[in-house]
Amino acid sequence: MREPCHQLQGKRVLLGVTGSIAAYKAAEIVRQLRKMGADVQVIMTEGATKFIPELTLSTLSQRKVMIDIFDSGDEQTWTKHITLGHWADVFLIAPATAQSLAKLSHGFSDNMLTATVLASKCPILICPSMDHDMYVHGTVQSNVKRLEELGYHILPPDYGELASGLIGFGRLPELEEIFKRMTSLLTGTLHGKHALVTAGPTREPIDPVRVLTNHSTGTMGFALAQDLARRGAEVTLIAGPTLLPSPNGITRVDVTTSADMLEAVLAHKTADYIFMAAAVADYTPVETHASKITKHQSQLTLKLERTTDILSQLGKVRRSGQTLVGFAMETDSGLENAQKKLASKNLDWIVLNNIQENGAGFGTDTNRVTLISKDGGLYPLEIMPKLEVATQLIDRILANPV
């Protein structure tokens, strides 16, 4: 492992250790955190003590390891889950077993670790570690997804040789990667900031039955809203017609047409961060028919007019210190077109993707994008879940203010 950075200097870290064979790595986690200058409090489950002695982690952390909510030797132990939950700057659970994932995803509080999680006010990073077949099981994956929806941060396990002798996903990530993610959570806080996100399609009515629309489902915008809320931002999500449930901790405004979207966005134009991920219609019918258009004629001609370019409007009225992010879905000359939009609309960042690439575009849970900053930075990302795209985009923006 490379010499660790010192961005965790002075930070108060809760380390939760559960009953995985990877629990032995907790000793090195504590040692490295202490080397970085962090104050570490270890909480173990009873199962974790079968893999690594309590005394080892107590010695390395220079703190008594917490295991039982009710400790006969300490009258105040039964309230420690509250005080520790408020004490910590970040809570790392590594390794996290399938059992612990199930308990955390459903709000169990039957041991010191799970009770402290429920009382915690800080970011919580969970590192699942188990055998491949267990990790990919539908129940475990459902619990992981539920934890993400509840606002927990998940660092997926690495691929490689496992204790069972099998090869697959389940290894605890390298410590360098864990510390990098912890640092991003601590430096990526957005408490006290207002973030505006648009998502989904718009519908432009032709008559009472028919509309002009597109294939957007809103998944990317909802992922952004979810990650921003997890970082402590006050999030306003303006959503076109979509069936997606609202992420926890956000204020949702539902709209239908591009005109509705414009009005709602301008009402929040002073937000600190604006992510315009919605697929807003470029054209709308000049005339909306009051009655359904009959199909007697063999052809129907619609006269369309341009809608207001909301992103351009924001670029004209943006205030100092505001971060404005646009999205460009292209099929040809993508990089050139995205860079032109970035400049012409006075954006700080633009996210480029190509709808023709496998695993990208509308209606998928994954995306492959290139992040482009106004100072010329190009940051292509591999194909990944849209929630991870959102996390990496926001991490990049916070790490590289322009």
CSV table of C-alpha atoms in Angstrom, one decimal:
chain,number,residue,atom,x,y,z
A,1,MET,CA,0.0,0.0,0.0
A,2,ARG,CA,1.3,3.5,-0.9
A,3,GLU,CA,1.9,6.0,1.9
A,4,PRO,CA,-1.6,7.0,3.0
A,5,CYS,CA,-2.8,10.5,2.6
A,6,HIS,CA,-3.5,12.6,5.7
A,7,GLN,CA,-7.0,13.9,4.8
A,8,LEU,CA,-8.3,11.8,7.7
A,9,GLN,CA,-6.1,13.6,10.2
A,10,GLY,CA,-8.1,14.4,13.3
A,11,LYS,CA,-11.2,12.7,12.0
A,12,ARG,CA,-13.3,10.5,14.3
A,13,VAL,CA,-13.9,7.1,12.7
A,14,LEU,CA,-16.2,4.3,13.8
A,15,LEU,CA,-15.1,1.0,12.5
A,16,GLY,CA,-17.7,-1.8,12.5
A,17,VAL,CA,-16.3,-5.3,12.1
A,18,THR,CA,-18.6,-8.3,11.4
A,19,GLY,CA,-18.1,-12.0,11.3
A,20,SER,CA,-16.4,-12.5,7.9
A,21,ILE,CA,-13.1,-14.2,7.4
A,22,ALA,CA,-11.9,-10.8,6.1
A,23,ALA,CA,-12.3,-9.5,9.7
A,24,TYR,CA,-8.6,-10.1,10.2
A,25,LYS,CA,-7.9,-7.2,7.9
A,26,ALA,CA,-9.5,-4.9,10.5
A,27,ALA,CA,-6.2,-4.8,12.3
A,28,GLU,CA,-4.5,-3.2,9.4
A,29,ILE,CA,-7.4,-0.8,8.8
A,30,VAL,CA,-7.1,0.4,12.4
A,31,ARG,CA,-3.3,0.7,12.2
A,32,GLN,CA,-3.4,2.7,9.0
A,33,LEU,CA,-6.2,5.0,10.2
A,34,ARG,CA,-4.2,5.7,13.4
A,35,LYS,CA,-1.1,6.4,11.2
A,36,MET,CA,-3.1,9.0,9.3
A,37,GLY,CA,-4.0,10.7,12.6
A,38,ALA,CA,-7.6,9.5,12.9
A,39,ASP,CA,-9.2,8.6,16.2
A,40,VAL,CA,-10.7,5.1,15.9
A,41,GLN,CA,-13.5,3.4,17.9
A,42,VAL,CA,-14.0,-0.2,17.0
A,43,ILE,CA,-17.4,-1.9,17.3
A,44,MET,CA,-17.5,-5.7,16.7
A,45,THR,CA,-20.2,-8.2,16.4
A,46,GLU,CA,-20.0,-11.4,18.4
A,47,GLY,CA,-19.2,-13.3,15.2
A,48,ALA,CA,-16.3,-11.0,14.4
A,49,THR,CA,-14.6,-12.1,17.6
A,50,LYS,CA,-14.3,-15.6,16.2
A,51,PHE,CA,-11.9,-14.3,13.5
A,52,ILE,CA,-9.9,-11.6,15.3
A,53,PRO,CA,-9.3,-11.1,19.0
A,54,GLU,CA,-11.0,-8.1,20.6
A,55,LEU,CA,-7.7,-7.4,22.4
A,56,THR,CA,-5.8,-6.9,19.1
A,57,LEU,CA,-8.2,-4.1,17.9
A,58,SER,CA,-8.3,-2.5,21.4
A,59,THR,CA,-4.5,-2.4,21.5
A,60,LEU,CA,-4.2,-0.9,18.0
A,61,SER,CA,-7.0,1.6,18.5
A,62,GLN,CA,-6.1,2.5,22.1
A,63,ARG,CA,-9.8,2.3,22.9
A,64,LYS,CA,-12.0,-0.3,24.4
A,65,VAL,CA,-13.7,-2.3,21.7
A,66,MET,CA,-17.5,-2.1,21.9
A,67,ILE,CA,-19.4,-5.4,21.5
A,68,ASP,CA,-22.4,-5.6,23.9
A,69,ILE,CA,-25.0,-2.9,24.3
A,70,PHE,CA,-25.3,-4.0,27.9
A,71,ASP,CA,-21.9,-4.4,29.5
A,72,SER,CA,-21.9,-5.3,33.2
A,73,GLY,CA,-18.6,-3.5,33.7
A,74,ASP,CA,-19.8,-0.1,32.4
A,75,GLU,CA,-23.1,1.3,33.6
A,76,GLN,CA,-23.1,3.8,30.6
A,77,THR,CA,-22.6,1.3,27.9
A,78,TRP,CA,-26.3,1.0,27.1
A,79,THR,CA,-26.3,4.7,25.9
A,80,LYS,CA,-23.0,4.4,24.0
A,81,HIS,CA,-24.7,3.7,20.7
A,82,ILE,CA,-26.2,7.1,20.9
A,83,THR,CA,-23.1,9.0,22.0
A,84,LEU,CA,-20.9,7.2,19.4
A,85,GLY,CA,-23.4,7.8,16.7
A,86,HIS,CA,-23.2,11.5,17.3
A,87,TRP,CA,-19.4,11.5,17.9
A,88,ALA,CA,-18.2,10.0,14.6
A,89,ASP,CA,-17.3,11.9,11.4
A,90,VAL,CA,-17.6,8.7,9.4
A,91,PHE,CA,-18.7,5.1,10.0
A,92,LEU,CA,-16.9,2.4,8.1
A,93,ILE,CA,-18.3,-1.2,8.3
A,94,ALA,CA,-15.6,-3.5,6.9
A,95,PRO,CA,-16.1,-6.3,6.4
A,96,ALA,CA,-19.9,-6.5,6.2
A,97,THR,CA,-21.5,-10.0,6.1
A,98,ALA,CA,-24.7,-11.0,4.4
A,99,GLN,CA,-26.3,-11.3,7.8
A,100,SER,CA,-25.3,-7.7,8.7
A,101,LEU,CA,-26.5,-6.4,5.4
A,102,ALA,CA,-29.9,-8.0,6.0
A,103,LYS,CA,-30.1,-6.5,9.5
A,104,LEU,CA,-29.0,-3.0,8.4
A,105,SER,CA,-31.4,-2.9,5.4
A,106,HIS,CA,-34.4,-3.7,7.7
A,107,GLY,CA,-33.5,-1.5,10.7
A,108,PHE,CA,-32.6,-4.2,13.2
A,109,SER,CA,-30.8,-3.0,16.4
A,110,ASP,CA,-30.0,-6.3,18.2
A,111,ASN,CA,-26.3,-5.6,18.8
A,112,MET,CA,-24.0,-2.7,19.4
A,113,LEU,CA,-23.1,-2.3,15.8
A,114,THR,CA,-26.6,-2.2,14.3
A,115,ALA,CA,-27.9,0.0,17.1
A,116,THR,CA,-25.1,2.5,16.6
A,117,VAL,CA,-25.8,2.6,12.9
A,118,LEU,CA,-29.4,3.7,13.5
A,119,ALA,CA,-28.2,6.4,15.9
A,120,SER,CA,-25.5,7.7,13.6
A,121,LYS,CA,-25.6,11.2,12.0
A,122,CYS,CA,-22.5,10.8,9.8
A,123,PRO,CA,-21.9,9.2,6.4
A,124,ILE,CA,-21.9,5.3,6.6
A,125,LEU,CA,-19.7,3.3,4.2
A,126,ILE,CA,-20.4,-0.4,4.0
A,127,CYS,CA,-17.9,-2.9,2.4
A,128,PRO,CA,-19.7,-6.2,1.8
A,129,SER,CA,-17.3,-9.2,2.0
A,130,MET,CA,-18.4,-12.9,1.5
A,131,ASP,CA,-18.3,-15.7,-1.0
A,132,HIS,CA,-19.3,-15.0,-4.6
A,133,ASP,CA,-22.4,-17.1,-4.6
A,134,MET,CA,-23.6,-15.4,-1.5
A,135,TYR,CA,-22.9,-11.9,-2.7
A,136,VAL,CA,-24.7,-12.4,-6.1
A,137,HIS,CA,-27.7,-14.0,-4.5
A,138,GLY,CA,-30.9,-12.1,-5.2
A,139,THR,CA,-31.7,-11.5,-1.6
A,140,VAL,CA,-28.3,-10.0,-0.8
A,141,GLN,CA,-28.4,-7.8,-3.9
A,142,SER,CA,-31.9,-6.7,-2.9
A,143,ASN,CA,-30.6,-5.7,0.5
A,144,VAL,CA,-27.6,-3.9,-1.0
A,145,LYS,CA,-30.0,-1.9,-3.3
A,146,ARG,CA,-32.3,-1.1,-0.3
A,147,LEU,CA,-29.3,0.2,1.7
A,148,GLU,CA,-28.3,2.5,-1.2
A,149,GLU,CA,-31.9,3.7,-1.4
A,150,LEU,CA,-31.8,4.4,2.4
A,151,GLY,CA,-28.7,6.6,1.9
A,152,TYR,CA,-25.9,4.3,2.9
A,153,HIS,CA,-22.7,4.2,0.8
A,154,ILE,CA,-21.7,0.8,-0.6
A,155,LEU,CA,-18.2,0.0,-1.8
A,156,PRO,CA,-18.6,-3.2,-3.9
A,157,PRO,CA,-16.3,-6.1,-3.2
A,158,ASP,CA,-13.3,-6.9,-5.4
A,159,TYR,CA,-13.0,-9.9,-7.8
A,160,GLY,CA,-10.4,-12.5,-7.1
A,161,GLU,CA,-9.6,-15.7,-5.2
A,162,LEU,CA,-11.8,-16.3,-2.1
A,163,ALA,CA,-11.4,-18.2,1.1
A,164,SER,CA,-13.5,-21.0,-0.3
A,165,GLY,CA,-11.1,-21.5,-3.1
A,166,LEU,CA,-13.5,-20.2,-5.6
A,167,ILE,CA,-12.9,-17.2,-7.9
A,168,GLY,CA,-15.4,-14.3,-8.0
A,169,PHE,CA,-16.7,-11.2,-6.4
A,170,GLY,CA,-16.5,-11.1,-2.6
A,171,ARG,CA,-13.0,-9.9,-1.6
A,172,LEU,CA,-12.7,-6.9,0.7
A,173,PRO,CA,-11.5,-4.0,-1.4
A,174,GLU,CA,-7.9,-2.9,-1.1
A,175,LEU,CA,-7.4,-0.6,1.9
A,176,GLU,CA,-6.2,2.3,-0.3
A,177,GLU,CA,-9.6,2.2,-2.1
A,178,ILE,CA,-11.5,2.1,1.1
A,179,PHE,CA,-9.6,5.1,2.5
A,180,LYS,CA,-10.1,7.0,-0.8
A,181,ARG,CA,-13.8,6.5,-0.6
A,182,MET,CA,-13.9,7.5,3.1
A,183,THR,CA,-12.0,10.7,2.2
A,184,SER,CA,-14.4,11.5,-0.6
A,185,LEU,CA,-17.3,11.2,1.8
A,186,LEU,CA,-15.7,13.5,4.3
A,187,THR,CA,-14.6,16.1,1.8
A,188,GLY,CA,-17.8,15.7,-0.3
A,189,THR,CA,-20.3,16.9,2.2
A,190,LEU,CA,-22.8,19.4,1.0
A,191,HIS,CA,-24.5,20.4,4.3
A,192,GLY,CA,-26.0,23.8,4.0
A,193,LYS,CA,-26.0,23.7,0.2
A,194,HIS,CA,-29.1,23.7,-2.1
A,195,ALA,CA,-29.0,21.4,-5.2
A,196,LEU,CA,-31.4,21.5,-8.0
A,197,VAL,CA,-31.8,18.4,-10.3
A,198,THR,CA,-34.1,18.0,-13.3
A,199,ALA,CA,-35.0,14.5,-14.5
A,200,GLY,CA,-37.2,12.5,-16.9
A,201,PRO,CA,-38.9,13.5,-20.1
A,202,THR,CA,-41.5,16.2,-20.9
A,203,ARG,CA,-44.7,15.7,-22.7
A,204,GLU,CA,-45.9,18.2,-25.2
A,205,PRO,CA,-49.7,17.8,-25.9
A,206,ILE,CA,-51.0,17.5,-29.5
A,207,ASP,CA,-54.5,16.8,-28.4
A,208,PRO,CA,-56.2,15.4,-25.3
A,209,VAL,CA,-54.9,11.9,-26.3
A,210,ARG,CA,-51.5,12.3,-28.0
A,211,VAL,CA,-48.2,13.9,-26.9
A,212,LEU,CA,-44.7,14.4,-28.2
A,213,THR,CA,-42.2,12.9,-25.8
A,214,ASN,CA,-39.0,10.8,-25.6
A,215,HIS,CA,-37.7,7.6,-24.0
A,216,SER,CA,-36.2,9.2,-20.9
A,217,THR,CA,-37.1,7.4,-17.6
A,218,GLY,CA,-35.4,9.8,-15.3
A,219,THR,CA,-33.0,7.2,-13.8
A,220,MET,CA,-29.9,9.4,-14.1
A,221,GLY,CA,-31.5,12.5,-12.6
A,222,PHE,CA,-33.0,10.5,-9.7
A,223,ALA,CA,-29.5,8.9,-9.0
A,224,LEU,CA,-28.0,12.4,-8.8
A,225,ALA,CA,-30.7,13.6,-6.4
A,226,GLN,CA,-30.1,10.5,-4.2
A,227,ASP,CA,-26.4,11.0,-4.0
A,228,LEU,CA,-26.7,14.7,-3.4
A,229,ALA,CA,-29.1,14.0,-0.5
A,230,ARG,CA,-26.7,11.5,0.9
A,231,ARG,CA,-24.1,14.2,1.1
A,232,GLY,CA,-26.4,16.4,3.1
A,233,ALA,CA,-27.6,18.8,0.5
A,234,GLU,CA,-31.1,20.3,0.4
A,235,VAL,CA,-32.3,18.8,-2.9
A,236,THR,CA,-35.1,19.9,-5.1
A,237,LEU,CA,-35.9,17.3,-7.8
A,238,ILE,CA,-38.0,18.6,-10.7
A,239,ALA,CA,-39.3,15.5,-12.4
A,240,GLY,CA,-41.1,15.0,-15.7
A,241,PRO,CA,-43.6,12.1,-16.1
A,242,THR,CA,-41.9,9.1,-14.6
A,243,LEU,CA,-42.8,6.1,-12.5
A,244,LEU,CA,-39.7,6.2,-10.3
A,245,PRO,CA,-40.2,6.6,-6.5
A,246,SER,CA,-38.7,9.7,-4.8
A,247,PRO,CA,-35.3,9.3,-3.2
A,248,ASN,CA,-35.3,9.8,0.6
A,249,GLY,CA,-34.8,13.3,1.9
A,250,ILE,CA,-35.6,15.3,-1.2
A,251,THR,CA,-38.3,17.8,-2.3
A,252,ARG,CA,-40.0,16.6,-5.5
A,253,VAL,CA,-41.8,18.9,-7.9
A,254,ASP,CA,-43.7,17.0,-10.7
A,255,VAL,CA,-44.1,18.7,-14.1
A,256,THR,CA,-45.4,17.7,-17.5
A,257,THR,CA,-44.5,20.1,-20.3
A,258,SER,CA,-41.3,22.0,-21.1
A,259,ALA,CA,-43.1,25.2,-20.1
A,260,ASP,CA,-43.9,23.6,-16.7
A,261,MET,CA,-40.2,22.6,-16.4
A,262,LEU,CA,-39.0,26.1,-17.2
A,263,GLU,CA,-41.3,27.7,-14.6
A,264,ALA,CA,-40.2,25.3,-11.9
A,265,VAL,CA,-36.5,25.6,-12.7
A,266,LEU,CA,-36.5,29.4,-12.7
A,267,ALA,CA,-38.2,29.3,-9.2
A,268,HIS,CA,-35.0,27.6,-7.9
A,269,LYS,CA,-32.5,29.3,-10.2
A,270,THR,CA,-30.3,30.5,-7.2
A,271,ALA,CA,-29.4,26.9,-6.1
A,272,ASP,CA,-25.8,26.3,-5.3
A,273,TYR,CA,-25.6,23.3,-7.7
A,274,ILE,CA,-27.8,22.8,-10.7
A,275,PHE,CA,-27.8,19.5,-12.6
A,276,MET,CA,-30.0,19.6,-15.7
A,277,ALA,CA,-30.4,15.9,-16.5
A,278,ALA,CA,-33.9,16.1,-17.8
A,279,ALA,CA,-34.6,15.3,-21.5
A,280,VAL,CA,-36.6,18.4,-22.2
A,281,ALA,CA,-38.5,18.6,-25.6
A,282,ASP,CA,-36.8,20.8,-28.2
A,283,TYR,CA,-40.1,21.4,-30.0
A,284,THR,CA,-43.8,21.7,-29.0
A,285,PRO,CA,-46.9,21.9,-31.3
A,286,VAL,CA,-47.8,25.5,-32.2
A,287,GLU,CA,-51.5,24.5,-31.7
A,288,THR,CA,-52.9,22.1,-29.2
A,289,HIS,CA,-56.2,20.7,-30.4
A,290,ALA,CA,-59.0,20.8,-27.8
A,291,SER,CA,-60.6,17.6,-29.2
A,292,LYS,CA,-59.0,14.4,-30.4
A,293,ILE,CA,-57.7,14.7,-34.0
A,294,THR,CA,-59.6,12.2,-36.1
A,295,LYS,CA,-57.7,9.9,-38.4
A,296,HIS,CA,-59.9,10.4,-41.6
A,297,GLN,CA,-57.0,11.9,-43.5
A,298,SER,CA,-54.1,9.7,-44.7
A,299,GLN,CA,-51.5,12.2,-43.5
A,300,LEU,CA,-51.2,14.6,-40.6
A,301,THR,CA,-49.0,17.6,-40.6
A,302,LEU,CA,-48.0,19.1,-37.3
A,303,LYS,CA,-46.5,22.6,-37.1
A,304,LEU,CA,-43.9,22.8,-34.3
A,305,GLU,CA,-42.0,25.6,-32.7
A,306,ARG,CA,-38.9,25.7,-30.5
A,307,THR,CA,-39.3,25.5,-26.8
A,308,THR,CA,-37.3,27.8,-24.5
A,309,ASP,CA,-33.8,26.5,-24.0
A,310,ILE,CA,-33.9,26.2,-20.2
A,311,LEU,CA,-30.1,25.6,-19.8
A,312,SER,CA,-29.2,28.6,-21.9
A,313,GLN,CA,-31.6,30.7,-19.8
A,314,LEU,CA,-29.8,29.5,-16.6
A,315,GLY,CA,-26.4,30.3,-18.1
A,316,LYS,CA,-27.5,33.9,-18.7
A,317,VAL,CA,-28.8,34.5,-15.2
A,318,ARG,CA,-26.4,32.4,-13.2
A,319,ARG,CA,-24.9,34.0,-10.1
A,320,SER,CA,-21.3,34.0,-8.9
A,321,GLY,CA,-20.2,30.8,-7.1
A,322,GLN,CA,-22.9,28.7,-8.7
A,323,THR,CA,-22.1,25.4,-10.4
A,324,LEU,CA,-24.1,24.6,-13.5
A,325,VAL,CA,-24.0,21.1,-15.1
A,326,GLY,CA,-25.6,20.1,-18.4
A,327,PHE,CA,-26.1,16.8,-20.1
A,328,ALA,CA,-25.5,16.0,-23.8
A,329,MET,CA,-26.9,12.9,-25.4
A,330,GLU,CA,-25.4,12.6,-28.9
A,331,THR,CA,-25.2,10.1,-31.7
A,332,ASP,CA,-22.6,11.9,-34.0
A,333,SER,CA,-19.7,14.2,-33.3
A,334,GLY,CA,-20.4,13.8,-29.6
A,335,LEU,CA,-17.3,15.4,-28.2
A,336,GLU,CA,-17.4,18.4,-30.5
A,337,ASN,CA,-21.1,19.0,-30.0
A,338,ALA,CA,-20.8,18.7,-26.2
A,339,GLN,CA,-17.9,21.1,-26.0
A,340,LYS,CA,-19.9,23.6,-28.1
A,341,LYS,CA,-22.8,23.4,-25.7
A,342,LEU,CA,-20.5,23.7,-22.7
A,343,ALA,CA,-19.2,27.1,-24.0
A,344,SER,CA,-22.4,28.5,-25.6
A,345,LYS,CA,-24.6,27.8,-22.6
A,346,ASN,CA,-22.0,29.1,-20.0
A,347,LEU,CA,-21.7,25.8,-18.2
A,348,ASP,CA,-19.1,24.6,-15.7
A,349,TRP,CA,-19.5,20.9,-16.6
A,350,ILE,CA,-21.2,18.8,-19.3
A,351,VAL,CA,-21.9,15.1,-19.2
A,352,LEU,CA,-21.6,13.4,-22.6
A,353,ASN,CA,-23.1,10.1,-23.5
A,354,ASN,CA,-23.9,8.3,-26.8
A,355,ILE,CA,-27.4,6.7,-26.9
A,356,GLN,CA,-26.1,4.2,-29.4
A,357,GLU,CA,-23.5,2.6,-27.0
A,358,ASN,CA,-24.4,-0.6,-25.3
A,359,GLY,CA,-25.4,0.0,-21.7
A,360,ALA,CA,-25.8,3.8,-22.1
A,361,GLY,CA,-28.7,6.1,-22.7
A,362,PHE,CA,-32.4,5.9,-21.9
A,363,GLY,CA,-34.0,3.0,-20.1
A,364,THR,CA,-30.9,1.4,-18.7
A,365,ASP,CA,-29.6,1.1,-15.1
A,366,THR,CA,-26.0,1.7,-16.4
A,367,ASN,CA,-24.3,4.5,-18.3
A,368,ARG,CA,-21.0,5.2,-20.0
A,369,VAL,CA,-20.2,8.9,-20.0
A,370,THR,CA,-17.4,11.4,-20.4
A,371,LEU,CA,-17.3,14.3,-18.0
A,372,ILE,CA,-16.1,17.6,-19.5
A,373,SER,CA,-15.1,20.7,-17.6
A,374,LYS,CA,-15.0,24.3,-18.9
A,375,ASP,CA,-11.2,24.3,-18.2
A,376,GLY,CA,-10.7,21.6,-20.8
A,377,GLY,CA,-10.7,18.5,-18.5
A,378,LEU,CA,-11.9,15.3,-20.1
A,379,TYR,CA,-12.8,12.4,-17.7
A,380,PRO,CA,-14.1,9.3,-19.5
A,381,LEU,CA,-15.8,6.7,-17.2
A,382,GLU,CA,-16.2,3.0,-17.8
A,383,ILE,CA,-19.7,1.6,-18.0
A,384,MET,CA,-21.2,1.5,-14.5
A,385,PRO,CA,-24.5,1.8,-12.7
A,386,LYS,CA,-26.0,5.2,-12.9
A,387,LEU,CA,-25.8,5.7,-9.2
A,388,GLU,CA,-22.1,5.2,-9.4
A,389,VAL,CA,-21.9,7.6,-12.3
A,390,ALA,CA,-23.7,10.2,-10.1
A,391,THR,CA,-21.2,9.6,-7.3
A,392,GLN,CA,-18.2,9.9,-9.5
A,393,LEU,CA,-19.6,13.0,-11.2
A,394,ILE,CA,-20.2,14.8,-7.9
A,395,ASP,CA,-16.9,13.7,-6.5
A,396,ARG,CA,-15.1,15.1,-9.6
A,397,ILE,CA,-17.0,18.4,-9.3
A,398,LEU,CA,-16.2,18.8,-5.6
A,399,ALA,CA,-12.6,17.9,-6.1
A,400,ASN,CA,-12.1,20.2,-9.2
A,401,PRO,CA,-14.2,23.4,-8.7
A,402,VAL,CA,-14.1,25.5,-11.9
